CSV table of C-alpha atoms in Angstrom, one decimal:
chain,number,residue,atom,x,y,z
J,81,MET,CA,-1.1,232.0,50.3
J,82,MET,CA,-0.5,233.4,54.1
J,83,ASP,CA,-2.9,235.8,54.7
J,84,LYS,CA,-5.7,233.3,53.3
J,85,ILE,CA,-4.0,231.1,55.8
J,86,TYR,CA,-4.4,233.8,59.2
J,87,ASP,CA,-7.6,233.9,57.9
J,88,VAL,CA,-8.9,230.8,58.0
J,89,LYS,CA,-6.8,230.4,61.4
J,90,ASN,CA,-9.3,233.5,62.6
J,91,ALA,CA,-12.6,231.6,61.1
J,92,ILE,CA,-11.8,228.7,63.3
J,93,THR,CA,-11.2,231.2,66.5
J,94,ASP,CA,-14.6,232.9,65.8
J,95,ILE,CA,-16.4,230.4,65.3
J,96,PHE,CA,-14.5,228.5,68.3
J,97,TYR,CA,-15.2,230.6,70.5
J,98,GLY,CA,-18.9,231.3,69.3
J,99,LEU,CA,-19.9,228.3,69.9
J,100,TRP,CA,-18.3,228.2,73.1
J,101,ALA,CA,-19.5,231.8,73.6
J,102,ASN,CA,-22.9,230.2,73.2
J,103,MET,CA,-22.2,227.1,76.5
J,104,LEU,CA,-22.0,230.0,79.1
J,105,SER,CA,-25.3,229.5,80.1
J,106,TRP,CA,-24.7,226.1,80.5
J,107,LYS,CA,-24.1,224.3,83.8
J,108,VAL,CA,-20.5,223.6,84.5
J,109,TYR,CA,-21.1,219.6,84.2
J,110,GLN,CA,-23.1,219.9,81.0
J,111,ARG,CA,-20.4,221.4,78.9
J,112,ALA,CA,-17.6,219.2,80.1
J,113,MET,CA,-19.8,216.3,78.4
J,114,LEU,CA,-19.8,217.7,75.3
J,115,VAL,CA,-16.7,218.9,75.9
J,116,LEU,CA,-14.8,215.1,77.1
J,117,PHE,CA,-16.5,213.3,74.5
J,118,LEU,CA,-15.3,215.1,71.5
J,119,ALA,CA,-11.6,215.4,73.6
J,120,THR,CA,-12.4,211.8,73.6
J,121,VAL,CA,-13.2,210.5,70.0
J,122,ILE,CA,-10.8,213.1,68.2
J,123,PHE,CA,-7.9,211.5,70.8
J,124,GLY,CA,-9.2,207.7,69.8
J,125,ILE,CA,-9.3,208.5,65.9
J,126,LEU,CA,-5.4,210.5,66.4
J,127,LEU,CA,-4.1,207.0,68.6
J,128,LEU,CA,-5.7,204.5,65.5
J,129,VAL,CA,-4.2,206.8,62.5
J,130,THR,CA,-0.8,207.4,64.6
J,131,MET,CA,-0.7,203.5,65.2
J,132,ARG,CA,-0.7,202.5,61.9
J,133,LEU,CA,1.0,204.8,59.7
J,134,LEU,CA,3.9,203.8,62.1
J,135,GLY,CA,3.2,200.1,62.0
J,136,LYS,CA,3.3,201.0,58.6
J,137,LEU,CA,6.8,202.0,58.5
J,138,LEU,CA,7.9,200.2,60.9
J,139,LYS,CA,7.5,197.3,58.0
J,140,THR,CA,8.9,199.2,55.9
J,141,ILE,CA,11.1,201.8,55.4
J,142,GLY,CA,12.1,200.7,59.6
J,143,LYS,CA,13.4,197.5,58.8
J,144,ARG,CA,14.8,198.2,55.5
J,145,ALA,CA,16.4,200.7,57.3
J,146,ILE,CA,18.1,198.3,60.3
J,147,GLU,CA,19.1,195.5,57.4
J,148,GLY,CA,20.9,198.7,55.3
J,149,ILE,CA,22.5,199.9,58.8
J,150,PHE,CA,24.3,195.8,59.6
J,151,LEU,CA,26.1,195.5,55.7
J,152,LEU,CA,27.4,198.5,55.9
J,153,TRP,CA,28.7,197.6,59.8
J,154,GLN,CA,29.6,194.4,58.1
J,155,SER,CA,31.8,195.6,55.4
J,156,PHE,CA,33.8,197.9,57.6
J,157,PHE,CA,33.7,194.7,60.1
J,158,LEU,CA,35.4,192.4,57.3
J,159,PHE,CA,37.7,194.8,55.5
J,160,GLY,CA,41.4,195.4,55.0
J,161,SER,CA,41.6,191.5,56.7
J,162,ASN,CA,43.6,188.5,56.1
J,163,LYS,CA,42.2,185.1,55.4
J,164,GLU,CA,42.5,183.8,59.2
J,165,GLU,CA,40.9,187.0,60.5
J,166,GLN,CA,38.3,186.7,57.8
J,167,SER,CA,36.9,183.4,58.9
J,168,LYS,CA,36.7,184.0,62.1
J,169,LYS,CA,35.1,187.0,61.9
J,170,ILE,CA,32.6,185.5,59.6
J,171,GLN,CA,31.8,182.8,62.3
J,172,ASN,CA,30.9,186.2,64.7
J,173,VAL,CA,29.6,187.4,62.0
J,174,ASN,CA,27.1,184.4,60.7
J,175,ARG,CA,25.6,183.5,64.6
J,176,ILE,CA,25.3,187.6,64.6
J,177,THR,CA,23.1,188.2,61.4
J,178,GLU,CA,21.0,184.9,63.7
J,179,LYS,CA,20.3,187.0,65.9
J,180,PHE,CA,19.6,190.0,63.9
J,181,SER,CA,17.5,188.1,61.9
J,182,LEU,CA,14.9,186.9,64.6
J,183,PHE,CA,16.0,191.0,65.9
J,184,THR,CA,14.1,192.5,62.3
J,185,ASP,CA,11.9,189.4,62.1
J,186,LYS,CA,10.2,190.9,65.7
J,187,VAL,CA,11.0,194.8,64.2
J,188,GLU,CA,8.2,193.5,61.2
J,189,HIS,CA,6.2,191.6,63.7
J,190,PHE,CA,5.2,194.4,66.5
J,191,GLY,CA,4.9,196.8,62.4
J,192,ASP,CA,2.1,194.2,61.6
J,193,ARG,CA,1.2,194.3,64.8
J,194,LEU,CA,0.3,198.0,64.8
J,195,THR,CA,-0.8,198.3,61.1
J,196,ARG,CA,-3.9,196.5,62.3
J,197,PHE,CA,-4.3,198.8,65.9
J,198,ARG,CA,-8.0,198.8,67.3
J,199,ILE,CA,-9.1,201.1,70.1
J,200,GLY,CA,-10.2,198.4,71.4
J,201,LYS,CA,-13.4,197.5,74.1
J,202,ILE,CA,-15.6,200.4,73.8
J,203,LYS,CA,-16.9,200.3,77.2
J,204,TYR,CA,-13.6,201.2,78.9
J,205,TYR,CA,-13.5,204.4,77.2
J,206,LEU,CA,-17.5,205.1,77.9
J,207,ILE,CA,-16.1,203.9,81.9
J,208,PHE,CA,-14.2,207.2,81.6
J,209,TYR,CA,-15.6,208.7,80.6
J,210,PHE,CA,-18.9,208.7,82.7
J,211,VAL,CA,-15.8,208.6,85.8
J,212,CYS,CA,-14.7,212.4,84.6
J,213,ILE,CA,-18.7,213.5,84.4
J,214,PHE,CA,-19.2,212.2,87.8
J,215,LEU,CA,-16.3,214.2,89.3
J,216,ILE,CA,-17.3,216.9,87.9
J,217,GLY,CA,-20.5,217.4,87.6
J,218,LEU,CA,-20.7,215.3,91.9
J,219,PRO,CA,-21.2,219.2,93.1
J,220,ASP,CA,-24.5,220.4,92.3
J,221,MET,CA,-25.5,216.4,92.9
J,222,LEU,CA,-24.4,217.2,96.1
J,223,SER,CA,-26.3,220.9,96.5
J,224,GLY,CA,-28.1,221.0,99.6
J,225,PHE,CA,-27.7,218.0,100.9
J,226,VAL,CA,-24.0,218.6,101.9
J,227,ASN,CA,-23.2,221.7,104.1
J,228,GLU,CA,-21.1,224.4,102.3
J,229,LYS,CA,-18.1,224.1,104.4
J,230,TYR,CA,-17.8,220.8,103.3
J,231,SER,CA,-18.3,220.7,99.0
J,232,HIS,CA,-14.4,221.3,98.8
J,233,ILE,CA,-14.1,218.4,99.2
J,234,PHE,CA,-16.0,217.1,96.8
J,235,SER,CA,-15.4,218.7,93.9
J,236,PHE,CA,-11.5,218.8,92.5
J,237,GLY,CA,-13.1,217.0,89.8
J,238,GLN,CA,-15.0,220.4,89.0
J,239,THR,CA,-12.0,222.6,90.0
J,240,ILE,CA,-9.7,220.6,88.0
J,241,TYR,CA,-11.8,221.5,85.1
J,242,CYS,CA,-13.3,224.6,85.6
J,243,ASN,CA,-9.2,225.9,85.9
J,244,TRP,CA,-8.6,224.6,82.5
J,245,GLU,CA,-11.7,226.1,81.0
J,246,SER,CA,-11.5,229.7,82.6
J,247,GLY,CA,-9.0,231.0,80.2
J,248,ILE,CA,-11.6,229.6,77.3
J,249,ASN,CA,-14.2,231.2,79.2
J,250,GLN,CA,-12.8,234.7,79.8
J,251,LYS,CA,-12.1,234.7,75.9
J,252,ALA,CA,-15.5,234.3,75.6
J,253,GLU,CA,-16.9,236.8,76.7
J,254,ALA,CA,-15.6,238.6,74.5
J,255,TYR,CA,-17.8,237.1,71.4
J,256,GLU,CA,-20.9,237.2,70.5
J,257,PRO,CA,-22.9,233.5,71.1
J,258,ILE,CA,-23.3,232.3,67.1
J,259,ILE,CA,-26.4,230.8,67.7
J,260,GLU,CA,-29.2,233.4,68.5
J,261,LYS,CA,-31.6,232.8,71.1
J,262,ARG,CA,-35.7,234.0,70.1
J,263,GLU,CA,-35.7,237.1,71.9
J,264,GLU,CA,-40.0,238.9,72.9
J,265,PRO,CA,-41.1,241.5,71.6
J,266,GLU,CA,-40.2,244.3,73.7
J,267,ASN,CA,-42.6,245.6,76.5
J,268,THR,CA,-41.9,248.8,77.5
J,269,GLU,CA,-44.7,248.1,80.9
J,270,THR,CA,-43.4,243.8,81.8
J,271,GLU,CA,-39.5,245.3,81.4
J,272,GLU,CA,-39.9,248.2,84.0
J,273,SER,CA,-42.1,245.5,85.9
J,274,ALA,CA,-40.2,242.8,86.1
J,275,ALA,CA,-37.4,245.3,86.9
J,276,SER,CA,-39.5,246.4,89.8
J,277,GLN,CA,-39.4,243.1,90.8
J,278,GLN,CA,-35.5,242.6,90.5
J,279,ASP,CA,-35.3,244.9,93.8
J,280,GLY,CA,-33.6,243.2,96.4
J,281,VAL,CA,-32.6,240.0,94.0
J,282,TRP,CA,-29.0,238.8,95.6
J,283,LEU,CA,-27.1,236.9,92.8
J,284,ARG,CA,-23.1,235.5,92.1
J,285,LEU,CA,-21.0,234.0,90.2
J,286,SER,CA,-22.0,230.5,87.8
J,287,GLY,CA,-20.5,227.8,87.2
J,288,ALA,CA,-19.0,229.6,84.2
J,289,GLY,CA,-17.9,232.2,86.1
J,290,ILE,CA,-17.2,230.7,89.6
J,291,GLU,CA,-13.3,230.6,88.6
J,292,GLY,CA,-12.6,233.7,87.9
J,293,THR,CA,-14.7,236.8,85.8
J,294,ASN,CA,-13.6,240.6,84.6
J,295,ILE,CA,-16.1,242.9,86.6
J,296,ARG,CA,-16.1,245.6,84.3
J,297,SER,CA,-16.7,249.5,84.0
J,298,GLY,CA,-19.6,249.5,81.2
J,299,PRO,CA,-21.9,247.5,80.0
J,300,GLY,CA,-19.6,244.9,77.5
J,301,VAL,CA,-15.5,244.2,76.9
J,302,GLU,CA,-14.9,247.4,75.5
J,303,TYR,CA,-14.7,249.8,78.7
J,304,ASP,CA,-12.2,248.7,81.2
J,305,SER,CA,-12.0,245.6,83.5
J,306,ILE,CA,-12.1,246.9,87.5
J,307,GLY,CA,-11.3,244.0,89.2
J,308,MET,CA,-12.0,240.5,88.8
J,309,LEU,CA,-14.4,238.1,90.9
J,310,SER,CA,-14.0,234.2,91.6
J,311,GLY,CA,-15.7,232.1,94.1
J,312,GLU,CA,-18.8,232.5,96.3
J,313,VAL,CA,-19.3,236.1,96.1
J,314,ARG,CA,-22.2,237.4,97.1
J,315,MET,CA,-23.4,240.9,94.6
J,316,LEU,CA,-26.9,242.8,94.4
J,317,TYR,CA,-28.9,243.6,91.1
J,318,VAL,CA,-28.6,247.2,90.2
J,319,ASN,CA,-30.1,246.6,86.5
J,320,GLU,CA,-29.2,245.4,83.4
J,321,GLN,CA,-28.3,246.0,79.9
J,322,GLY,CA,-28.9,243.6,77.2
J,323,LYS,CA,-26.8,240.5,78.1
J,324,TRP,CA,-25.0,243.1,80.9
J,325,CYS,CA,-26.1,243.2,84.2
J,326,CYS,CA,-25.1,245.7,86.8
J,327,VAL,CA,-24.6,245.0,90.5
J,328,GLU,CA,-23.4,245.8,94.0
J,329,LEU,CA,-20.6,243.6,95.7
J,330,GLU,CA,-21.0,244.3,99.3
J,331,ASP,CA,-18.5,246.6,100.0
J,332,GLY,CA,-20.5,248.7,98.0
J,333,THR,CA,-18.5,248.7,94.4
J,334,GLN,CA,-20.9,249.1,91.2
J,335,GLY,CA,-19.9,246.8,88.0
J,336,TRP,CA,-21.0,245.5,84.7
J,337,ILE,CA,-20.5,241.7,84.2
J,338,ASN,CA,-22.1,239.0,81.7
J,339,SER,CA,-26.0,238.4,82.3
J,340,LYS,CA,-24.2,234.5,81.4
J,341,LEU,CA,-21.9,234.6,84.2
J,342,LEU,CA,-24.7,235.0,86.9
J,343,GLU,CA,-27.3,232.5,88.0
J,344,ARG,CA,-29.8,233.7,91.3
J,345,ILE,CA,-29.5,232.9,94.5
J,346,GLU,CA,-33.0,231.4,95.8
């Protein structure tokens, strides 16, 4: 049984990171649009289900449990008293019972409201969603208009999101994309001409890799990492093999980076 659960867990993990590997070539705000949309929908469903279950519990188990505790206290309170003391205690208990009855009615009313809980007007969720996407995509919108020295002022939203997804991006590098792109038939002549055109081409980390990516000793995750790159790092194109690109850093270091994490400097 545990083996089956473990296999299902591994399958879900493979599908998740395989799909994320497809998204590594997307811009940051494009991934954020999908991720935040799914997160908002899942949060809304969980909130709705949780509130309604809590409401049912308060209406049934909660109210009865409170009444049971009160009756138990009442019996102990009156136990072992003589008639005079009991009459005084009964008067006190009657006053407390009236207040307690009001309290249980409020509990039941609150539980009834929770069972009829609604997510509310969807426009507020849409406003929150689009504000988040705007803040994450703001650096890309202002690219070319704002001096790079001041770009960090407008990138706080993107930085927060990239910090959150950096760990997922690094794990997704080790997975093959689930959805394969159709590749053109191999043509050695076009490959040679393309390679010759790449001479002197400068690259930088794309939105998927700007928060941190490994530079490896060979074209694959099975090769050792020789360092971590992040931020606005310039590197020179050397060659490529499959989905991996060999680059040379400005200090002369050469290594391999997943091509999805790179983009050309125009």
